[in-house]
PDB file of C-alpha atoms in Angstrom:
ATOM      1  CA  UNK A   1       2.668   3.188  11.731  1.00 39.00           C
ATOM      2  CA  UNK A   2       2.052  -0.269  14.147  1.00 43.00           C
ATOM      3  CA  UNK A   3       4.241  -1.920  15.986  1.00 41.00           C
ATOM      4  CA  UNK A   4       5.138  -5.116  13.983  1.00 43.00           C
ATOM      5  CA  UNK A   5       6.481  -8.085  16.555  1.00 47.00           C
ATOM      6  CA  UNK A   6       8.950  -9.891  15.558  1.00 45.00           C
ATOM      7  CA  UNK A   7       6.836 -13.117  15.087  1.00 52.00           C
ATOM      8  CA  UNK A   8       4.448 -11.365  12.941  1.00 51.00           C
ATOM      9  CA  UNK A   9       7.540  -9.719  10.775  1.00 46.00           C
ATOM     10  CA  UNK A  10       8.623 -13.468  10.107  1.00 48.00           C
ATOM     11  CA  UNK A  11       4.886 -15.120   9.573  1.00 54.00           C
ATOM     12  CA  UNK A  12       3.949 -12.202   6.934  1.00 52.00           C
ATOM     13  CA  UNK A  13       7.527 -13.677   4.912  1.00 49.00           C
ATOM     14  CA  UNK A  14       6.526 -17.066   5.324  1.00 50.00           C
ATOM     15  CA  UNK A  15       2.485 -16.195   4.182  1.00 51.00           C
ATOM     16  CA  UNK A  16       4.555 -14.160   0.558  1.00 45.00           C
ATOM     17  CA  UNK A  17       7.245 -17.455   0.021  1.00 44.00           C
ATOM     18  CA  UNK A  18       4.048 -19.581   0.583  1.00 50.00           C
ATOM     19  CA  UNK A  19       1.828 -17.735  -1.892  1.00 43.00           C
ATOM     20  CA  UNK A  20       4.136 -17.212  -4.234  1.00 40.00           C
ATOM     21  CA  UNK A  21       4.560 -21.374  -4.713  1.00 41.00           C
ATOM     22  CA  UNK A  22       0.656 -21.646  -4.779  1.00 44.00           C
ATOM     23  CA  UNK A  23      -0.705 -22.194  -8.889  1.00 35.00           C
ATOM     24  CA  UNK A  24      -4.277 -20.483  -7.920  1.00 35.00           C
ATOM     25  CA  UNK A  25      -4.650 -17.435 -10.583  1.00 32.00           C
ATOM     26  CA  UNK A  26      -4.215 -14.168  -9.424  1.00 37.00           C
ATOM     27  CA  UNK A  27      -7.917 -12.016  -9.754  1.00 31.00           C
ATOM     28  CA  UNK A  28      -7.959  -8.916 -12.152  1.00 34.00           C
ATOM     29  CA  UNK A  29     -11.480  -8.043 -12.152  1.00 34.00           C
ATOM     30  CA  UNK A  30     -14.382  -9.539 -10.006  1.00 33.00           C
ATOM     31  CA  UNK A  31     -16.999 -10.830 -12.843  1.00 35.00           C
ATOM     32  CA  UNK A  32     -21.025  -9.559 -12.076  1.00 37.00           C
ATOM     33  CA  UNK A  33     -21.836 -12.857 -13.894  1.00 39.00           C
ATOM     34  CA  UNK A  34     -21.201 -15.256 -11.650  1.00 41.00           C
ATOM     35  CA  UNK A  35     -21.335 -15.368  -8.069  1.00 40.00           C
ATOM     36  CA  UNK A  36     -18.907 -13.325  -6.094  1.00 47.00           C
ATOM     37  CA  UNK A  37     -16.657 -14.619  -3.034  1.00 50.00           C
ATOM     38  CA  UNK A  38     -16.578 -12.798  -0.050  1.00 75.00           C
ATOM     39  CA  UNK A  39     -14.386  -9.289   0.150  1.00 83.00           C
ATOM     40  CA  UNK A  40     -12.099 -11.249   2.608  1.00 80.00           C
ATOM     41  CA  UNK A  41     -11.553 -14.422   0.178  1.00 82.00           C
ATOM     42  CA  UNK A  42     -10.999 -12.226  -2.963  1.00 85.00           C
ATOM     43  CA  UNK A  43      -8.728  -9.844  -0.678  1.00 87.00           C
ATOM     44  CA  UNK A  44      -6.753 -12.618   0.406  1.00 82.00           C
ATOM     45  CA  UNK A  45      -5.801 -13.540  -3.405  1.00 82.00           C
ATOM     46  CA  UNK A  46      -5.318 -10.196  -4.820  1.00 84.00           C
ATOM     47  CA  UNK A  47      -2.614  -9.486  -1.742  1.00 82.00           C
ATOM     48  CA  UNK A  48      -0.728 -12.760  -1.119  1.00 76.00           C
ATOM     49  CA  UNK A  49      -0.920 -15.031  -4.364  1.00 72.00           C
ATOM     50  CA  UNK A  50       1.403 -15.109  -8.055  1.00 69.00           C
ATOM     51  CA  UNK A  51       3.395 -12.723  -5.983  1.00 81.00           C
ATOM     52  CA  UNK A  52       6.671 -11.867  -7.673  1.00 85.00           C
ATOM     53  CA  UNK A  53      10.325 -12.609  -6.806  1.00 89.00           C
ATOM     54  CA  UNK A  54      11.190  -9.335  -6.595  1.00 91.00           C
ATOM     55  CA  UNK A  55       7.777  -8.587  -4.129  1.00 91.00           C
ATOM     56  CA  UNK A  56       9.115 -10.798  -1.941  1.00 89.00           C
ATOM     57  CA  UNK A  57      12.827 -10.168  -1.843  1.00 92.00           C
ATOM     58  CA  UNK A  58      11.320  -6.244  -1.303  1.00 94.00           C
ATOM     59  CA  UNK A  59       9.407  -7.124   1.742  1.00 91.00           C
ATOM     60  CA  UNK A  60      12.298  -9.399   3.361  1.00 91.00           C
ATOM     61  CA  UNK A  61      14.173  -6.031   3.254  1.00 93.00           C
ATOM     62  CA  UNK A  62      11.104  -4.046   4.257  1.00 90.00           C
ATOM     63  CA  UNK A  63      10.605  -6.115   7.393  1.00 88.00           C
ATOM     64  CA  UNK A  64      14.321  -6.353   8.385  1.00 88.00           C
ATOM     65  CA  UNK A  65      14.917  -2.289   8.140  1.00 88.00           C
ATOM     66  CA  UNK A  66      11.518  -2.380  10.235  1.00 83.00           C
ATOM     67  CA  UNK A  67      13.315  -5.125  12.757  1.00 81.00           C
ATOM     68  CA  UNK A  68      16.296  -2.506  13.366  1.00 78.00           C
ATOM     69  CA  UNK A  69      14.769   0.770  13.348  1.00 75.00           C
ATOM     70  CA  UNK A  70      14.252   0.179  17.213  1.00 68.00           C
ATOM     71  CA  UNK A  71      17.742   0.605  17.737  1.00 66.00           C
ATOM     72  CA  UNK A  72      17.768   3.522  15.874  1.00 69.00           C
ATOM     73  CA  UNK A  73      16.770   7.237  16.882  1.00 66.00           C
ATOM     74  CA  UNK A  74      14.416   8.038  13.509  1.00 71.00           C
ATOM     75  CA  UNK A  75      11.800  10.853  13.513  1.00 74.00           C
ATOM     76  CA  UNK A  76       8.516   9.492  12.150  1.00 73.00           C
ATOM     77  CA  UNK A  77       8.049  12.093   9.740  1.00 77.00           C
ATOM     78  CA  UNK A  78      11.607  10.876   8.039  1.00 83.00           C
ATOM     79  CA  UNK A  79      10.682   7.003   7.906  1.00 87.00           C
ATOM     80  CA  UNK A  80      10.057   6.939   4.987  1.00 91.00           C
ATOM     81  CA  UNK A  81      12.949   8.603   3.750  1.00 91.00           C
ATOM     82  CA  UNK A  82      15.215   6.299   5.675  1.00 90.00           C
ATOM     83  CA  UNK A  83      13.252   3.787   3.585  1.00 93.00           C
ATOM     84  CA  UNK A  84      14.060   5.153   0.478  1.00 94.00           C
ATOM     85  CA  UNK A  85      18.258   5.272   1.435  1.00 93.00           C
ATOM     86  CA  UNK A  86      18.780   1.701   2.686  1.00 93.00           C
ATOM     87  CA  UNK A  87      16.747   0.069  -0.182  1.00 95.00           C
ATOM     88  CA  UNK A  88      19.623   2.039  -2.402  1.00 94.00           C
ATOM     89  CA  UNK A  89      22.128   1.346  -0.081  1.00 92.00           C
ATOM     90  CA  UNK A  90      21.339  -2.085  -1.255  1.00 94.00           C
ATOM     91  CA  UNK A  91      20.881  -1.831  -4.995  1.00 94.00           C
ATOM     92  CA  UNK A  92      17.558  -0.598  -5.610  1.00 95.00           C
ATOM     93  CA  UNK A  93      16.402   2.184  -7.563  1.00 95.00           C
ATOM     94  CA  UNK A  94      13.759   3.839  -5.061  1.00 96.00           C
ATOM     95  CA  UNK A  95      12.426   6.870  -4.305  1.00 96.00           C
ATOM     96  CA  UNK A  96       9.701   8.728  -2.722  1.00 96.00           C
ATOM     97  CA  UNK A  97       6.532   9.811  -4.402  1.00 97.00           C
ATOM     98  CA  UNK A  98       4.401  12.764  -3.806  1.00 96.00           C
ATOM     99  CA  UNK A  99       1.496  13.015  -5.124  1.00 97.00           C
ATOM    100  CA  UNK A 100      -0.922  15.981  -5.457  1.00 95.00           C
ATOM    101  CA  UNK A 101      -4.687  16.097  -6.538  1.00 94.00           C
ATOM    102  CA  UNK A 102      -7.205  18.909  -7.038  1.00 90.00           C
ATOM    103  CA  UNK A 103     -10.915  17.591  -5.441  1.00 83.00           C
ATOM    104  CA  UNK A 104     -14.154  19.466  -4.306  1.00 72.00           C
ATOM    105  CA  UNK A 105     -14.512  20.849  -7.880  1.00 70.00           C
ATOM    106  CA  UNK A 106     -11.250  22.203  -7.509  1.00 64.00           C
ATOM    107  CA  UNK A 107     -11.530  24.046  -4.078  1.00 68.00           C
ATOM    108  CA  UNK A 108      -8.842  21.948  -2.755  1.00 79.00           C
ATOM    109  CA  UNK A 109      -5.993  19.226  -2.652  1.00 88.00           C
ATOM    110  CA  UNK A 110      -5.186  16.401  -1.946  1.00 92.00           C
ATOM    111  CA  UNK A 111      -1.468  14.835  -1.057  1.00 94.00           C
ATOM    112  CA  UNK A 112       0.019  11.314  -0.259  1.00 97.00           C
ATOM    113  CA  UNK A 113       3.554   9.955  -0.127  1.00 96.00           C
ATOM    114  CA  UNK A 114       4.632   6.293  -0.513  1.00 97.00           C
ATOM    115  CA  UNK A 115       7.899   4.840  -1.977  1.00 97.00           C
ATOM    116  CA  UNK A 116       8.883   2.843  -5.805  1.00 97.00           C
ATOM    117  CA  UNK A 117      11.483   0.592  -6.555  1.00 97.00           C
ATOM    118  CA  UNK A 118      11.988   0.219 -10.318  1.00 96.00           C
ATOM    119  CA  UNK A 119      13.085  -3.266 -11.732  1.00 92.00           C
ATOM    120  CA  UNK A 120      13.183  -4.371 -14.805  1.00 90.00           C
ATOM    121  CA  UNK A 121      10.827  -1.613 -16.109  1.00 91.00           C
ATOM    122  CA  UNK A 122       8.246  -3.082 -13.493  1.00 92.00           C
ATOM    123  CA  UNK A 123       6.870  -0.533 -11.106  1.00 95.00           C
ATOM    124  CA  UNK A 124       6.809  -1.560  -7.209  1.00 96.00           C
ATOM    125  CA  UNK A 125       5.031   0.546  -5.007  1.00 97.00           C
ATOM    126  CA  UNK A 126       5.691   0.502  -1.367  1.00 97.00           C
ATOM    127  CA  UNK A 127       3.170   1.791   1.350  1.00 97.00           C
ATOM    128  CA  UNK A 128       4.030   1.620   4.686  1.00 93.00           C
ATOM    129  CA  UNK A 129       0.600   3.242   6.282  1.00 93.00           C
ATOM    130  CA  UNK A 130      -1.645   1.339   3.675  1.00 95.00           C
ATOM    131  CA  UNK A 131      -3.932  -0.106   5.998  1.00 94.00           C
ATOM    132  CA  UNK A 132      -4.608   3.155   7.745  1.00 94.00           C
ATOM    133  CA  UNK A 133      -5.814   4.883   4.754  1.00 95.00           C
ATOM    134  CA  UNK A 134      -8.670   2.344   4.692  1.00 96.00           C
ATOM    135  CA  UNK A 135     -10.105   2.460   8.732  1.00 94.00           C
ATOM    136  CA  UNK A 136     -13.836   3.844   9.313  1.00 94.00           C
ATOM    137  CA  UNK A 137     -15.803   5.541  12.145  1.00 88.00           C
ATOM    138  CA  UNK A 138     -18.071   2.670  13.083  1.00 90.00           C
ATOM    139  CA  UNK A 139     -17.449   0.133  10.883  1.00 94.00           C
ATOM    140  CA  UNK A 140     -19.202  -2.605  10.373  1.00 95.00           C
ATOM    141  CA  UNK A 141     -18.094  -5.747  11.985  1.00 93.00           C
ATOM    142  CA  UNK A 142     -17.434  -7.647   8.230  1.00 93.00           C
ATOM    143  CA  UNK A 143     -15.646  -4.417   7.425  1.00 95.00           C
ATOM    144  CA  UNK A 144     -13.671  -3.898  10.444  1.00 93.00           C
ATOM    145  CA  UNK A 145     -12.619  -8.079  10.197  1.00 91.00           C
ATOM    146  CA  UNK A 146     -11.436  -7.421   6.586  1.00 93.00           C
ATOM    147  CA  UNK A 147      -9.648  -4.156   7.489  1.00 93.00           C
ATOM    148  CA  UNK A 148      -7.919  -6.371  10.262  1.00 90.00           C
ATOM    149  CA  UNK A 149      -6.860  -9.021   7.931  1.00 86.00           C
ATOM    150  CA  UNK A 150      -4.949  -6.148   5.557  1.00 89.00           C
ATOM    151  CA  UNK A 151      -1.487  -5.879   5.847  1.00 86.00           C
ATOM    152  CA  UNK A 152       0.210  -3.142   7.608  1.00 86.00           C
ATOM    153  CA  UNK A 153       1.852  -1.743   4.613  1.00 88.00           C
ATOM    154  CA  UNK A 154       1.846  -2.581   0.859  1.00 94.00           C
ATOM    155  CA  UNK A 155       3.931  -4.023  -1.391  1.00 94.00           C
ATOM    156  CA  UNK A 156       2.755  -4.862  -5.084  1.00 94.00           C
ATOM    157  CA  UNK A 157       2.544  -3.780  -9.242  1.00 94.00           C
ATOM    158  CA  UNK A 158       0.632  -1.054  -9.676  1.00 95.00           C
ATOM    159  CA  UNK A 159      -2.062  -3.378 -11.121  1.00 93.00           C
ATOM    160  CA  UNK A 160      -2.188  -5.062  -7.884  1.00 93.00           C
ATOM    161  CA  UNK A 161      -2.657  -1.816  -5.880  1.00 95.00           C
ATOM    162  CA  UNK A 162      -5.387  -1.117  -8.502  1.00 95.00           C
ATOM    163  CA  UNK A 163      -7.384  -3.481  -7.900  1.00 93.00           C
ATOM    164  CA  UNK A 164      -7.140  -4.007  -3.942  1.00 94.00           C
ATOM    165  CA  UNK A 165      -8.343  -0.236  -3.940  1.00 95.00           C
ATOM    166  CA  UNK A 166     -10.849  -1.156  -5.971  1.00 94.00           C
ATOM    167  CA  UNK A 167     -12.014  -3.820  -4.082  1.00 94.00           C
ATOM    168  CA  UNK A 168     -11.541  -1.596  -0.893  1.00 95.00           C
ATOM    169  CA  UNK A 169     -13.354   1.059  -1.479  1.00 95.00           C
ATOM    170  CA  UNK A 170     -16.415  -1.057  -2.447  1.00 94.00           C
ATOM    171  CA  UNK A 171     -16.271  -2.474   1.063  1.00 95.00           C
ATOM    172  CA  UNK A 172     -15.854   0.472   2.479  1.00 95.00           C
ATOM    173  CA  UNK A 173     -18.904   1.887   0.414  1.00 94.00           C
ATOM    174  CA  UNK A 174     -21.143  -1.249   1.915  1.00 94.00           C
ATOM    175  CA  UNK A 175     -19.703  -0.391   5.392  1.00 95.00           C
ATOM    176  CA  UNK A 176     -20.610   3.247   5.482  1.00 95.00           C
ATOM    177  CA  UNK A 177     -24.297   2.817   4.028  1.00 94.00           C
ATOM    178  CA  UNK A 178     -25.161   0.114   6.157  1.00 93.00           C
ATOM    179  CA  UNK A 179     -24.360   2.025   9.294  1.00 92.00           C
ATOM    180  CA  UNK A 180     -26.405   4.737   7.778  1.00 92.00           C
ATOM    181  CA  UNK A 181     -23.326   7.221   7.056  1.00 92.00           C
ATOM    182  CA  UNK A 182     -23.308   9.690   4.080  1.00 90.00           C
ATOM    183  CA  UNK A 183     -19.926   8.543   1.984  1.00 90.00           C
ATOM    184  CA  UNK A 184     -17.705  11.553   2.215  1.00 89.00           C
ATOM    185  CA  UNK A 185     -15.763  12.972  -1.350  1.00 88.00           C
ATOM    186  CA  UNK A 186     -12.159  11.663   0.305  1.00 89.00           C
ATOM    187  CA  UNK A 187     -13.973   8.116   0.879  1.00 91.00           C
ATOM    188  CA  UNK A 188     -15.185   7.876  -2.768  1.00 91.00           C
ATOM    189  CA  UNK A 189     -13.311   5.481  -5.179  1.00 93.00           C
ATOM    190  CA  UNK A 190     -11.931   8.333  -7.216  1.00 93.00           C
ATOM    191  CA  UNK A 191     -10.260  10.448  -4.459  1.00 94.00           C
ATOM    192  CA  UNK A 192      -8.667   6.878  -3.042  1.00 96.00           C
ATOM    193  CA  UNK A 193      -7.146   5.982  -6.239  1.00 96.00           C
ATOM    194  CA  UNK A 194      -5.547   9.933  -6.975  1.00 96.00           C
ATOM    195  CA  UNK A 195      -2.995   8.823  -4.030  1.00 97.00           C
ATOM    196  CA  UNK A 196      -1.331   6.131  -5.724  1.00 97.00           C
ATOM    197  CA  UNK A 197      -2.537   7.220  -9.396  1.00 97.00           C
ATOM    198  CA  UNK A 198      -2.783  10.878  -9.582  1.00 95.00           C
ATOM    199  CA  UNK A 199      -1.198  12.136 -12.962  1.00 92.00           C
ATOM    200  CA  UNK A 200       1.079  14.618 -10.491  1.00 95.00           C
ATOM    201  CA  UNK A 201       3.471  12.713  -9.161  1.00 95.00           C
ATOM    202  CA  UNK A 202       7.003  14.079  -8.392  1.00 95.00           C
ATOM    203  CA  UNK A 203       9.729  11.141  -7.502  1.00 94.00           C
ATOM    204  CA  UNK A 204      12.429  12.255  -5.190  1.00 93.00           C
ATOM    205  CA  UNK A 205      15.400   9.948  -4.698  1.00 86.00           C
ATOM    206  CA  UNK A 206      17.661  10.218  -1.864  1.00 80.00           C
ATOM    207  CA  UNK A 207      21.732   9.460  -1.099  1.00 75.00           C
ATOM    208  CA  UNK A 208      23.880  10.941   1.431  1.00 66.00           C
ATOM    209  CA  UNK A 209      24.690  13.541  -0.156  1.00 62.00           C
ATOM    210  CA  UNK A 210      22.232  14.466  -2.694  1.00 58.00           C
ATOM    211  CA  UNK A 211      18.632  14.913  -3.241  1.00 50.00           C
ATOM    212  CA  UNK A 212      17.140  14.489  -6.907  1.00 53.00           C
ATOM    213  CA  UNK A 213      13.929  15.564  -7.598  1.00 53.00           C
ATOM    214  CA  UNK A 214      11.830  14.498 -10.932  1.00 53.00           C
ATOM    215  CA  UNK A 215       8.366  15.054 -11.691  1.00 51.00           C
ATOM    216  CA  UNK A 216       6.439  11.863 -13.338  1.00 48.00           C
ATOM    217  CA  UNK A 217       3.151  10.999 -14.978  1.00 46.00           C
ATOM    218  CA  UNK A 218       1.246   7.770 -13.829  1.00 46.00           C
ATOM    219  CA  UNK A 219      -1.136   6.142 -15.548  1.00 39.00           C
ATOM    220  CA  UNK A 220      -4.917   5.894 -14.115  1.00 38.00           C
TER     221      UNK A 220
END
């Protein structure tokens, strides 16, 4: 995962509290009918604005774990993990999700992990190497400047996530074919979404002394 400076850490609160005060309408669906703003304008809504209360009081916690893990010795591979313990050290019902998928007409699978935090019966996920899962070989340069404008890591509703994957993997689509590449199976819409949405999902939640596992279906 990047290095997050401290002065970004504090902007990227500011940009949520901001956003969240704004009245412009969050975007569901981009409409064929009428004429389309650019990937970076319609990125720029679906990530920072009608964020929720409890997306920003996530990410405050988010960023401050990420502001102290420097002082910590943490093996990359257990980050997330770590994650997962201090959100319920402070009250939140988190865990981390595996997913699996079955692609290439079956011949293979796929697997991702990011976190949840349940409130309210409102789904949260949290990503923290979201941004990564979008980068190209040669991208083009409106690609690579909206790829640069993403976040780090995410932090949304599922319906969020949704549709910035959507939105995403369209660009990503444009990127490739214009720089005469053949879109690969694990670049295609479908494949992107089974990370976040696959129907086999197991949830494992940890303390410091136990490990839970359940096994979960998500909705596509």
């Amino acid at each position: 995962m990047e290095s997050i400076t401290e002065e970004q850490l504090i902007q990227m609160v500011r940009d949520f509290i901001e956003s969240e005060s704004s009245s412009a309408p969050q975007i569901s669906a981009i409409s064929s009918s009428e004429p389309q703003p650019s990937y970076d304008d319609t990125l720029e809504e679906m990530i920072w604005r009608e964020t929720t209360d409890i997306e920003v009081e996530i990410l405050e916690k988010i960023l401050m774990y990420m502001r102290n893990i420097e002082s910590l010795i943490i093996e990359p591979q257990n980050l997330k993990k770590w994650v997962v313990l201090w959100l319920k050290m402070d009250g939140y019902e988190a865990s981390l999700c595996k997913t699996t998928w079955v692609f290439f007409n079956g011949g293979a699978k796929g697997h991702y992990e990011f976190l949840d935090v349940i409130t309210n019966g409102t789904r949260v996920i949290i990503d923290l190497e979201f941004r990564s899962q979008f980068e190209l070989a040669r991208p083009t340069p409106r690609y690579k400047k909206l790829i640069e404008a993403l976040p780090s890591f995410f932090i949304g509703t599922e319906e969020k996530l949704g549709n910035v994957v959507t939105l995403l993997c369209s660009a990503a689509k444009e990127s490739l074919k214009e720089s005469g590449l053949h879109i690969p199976p694990w670049r295609k819409d479908t494949y992107m979404h089974s990370k976040w949405f696959s129907e086999n999902c197991k949830k494992i939640s940890f303390s410091p002394n136990t490990t839970t596992t359940t096994t979960i279906t998500t909705m596509e």
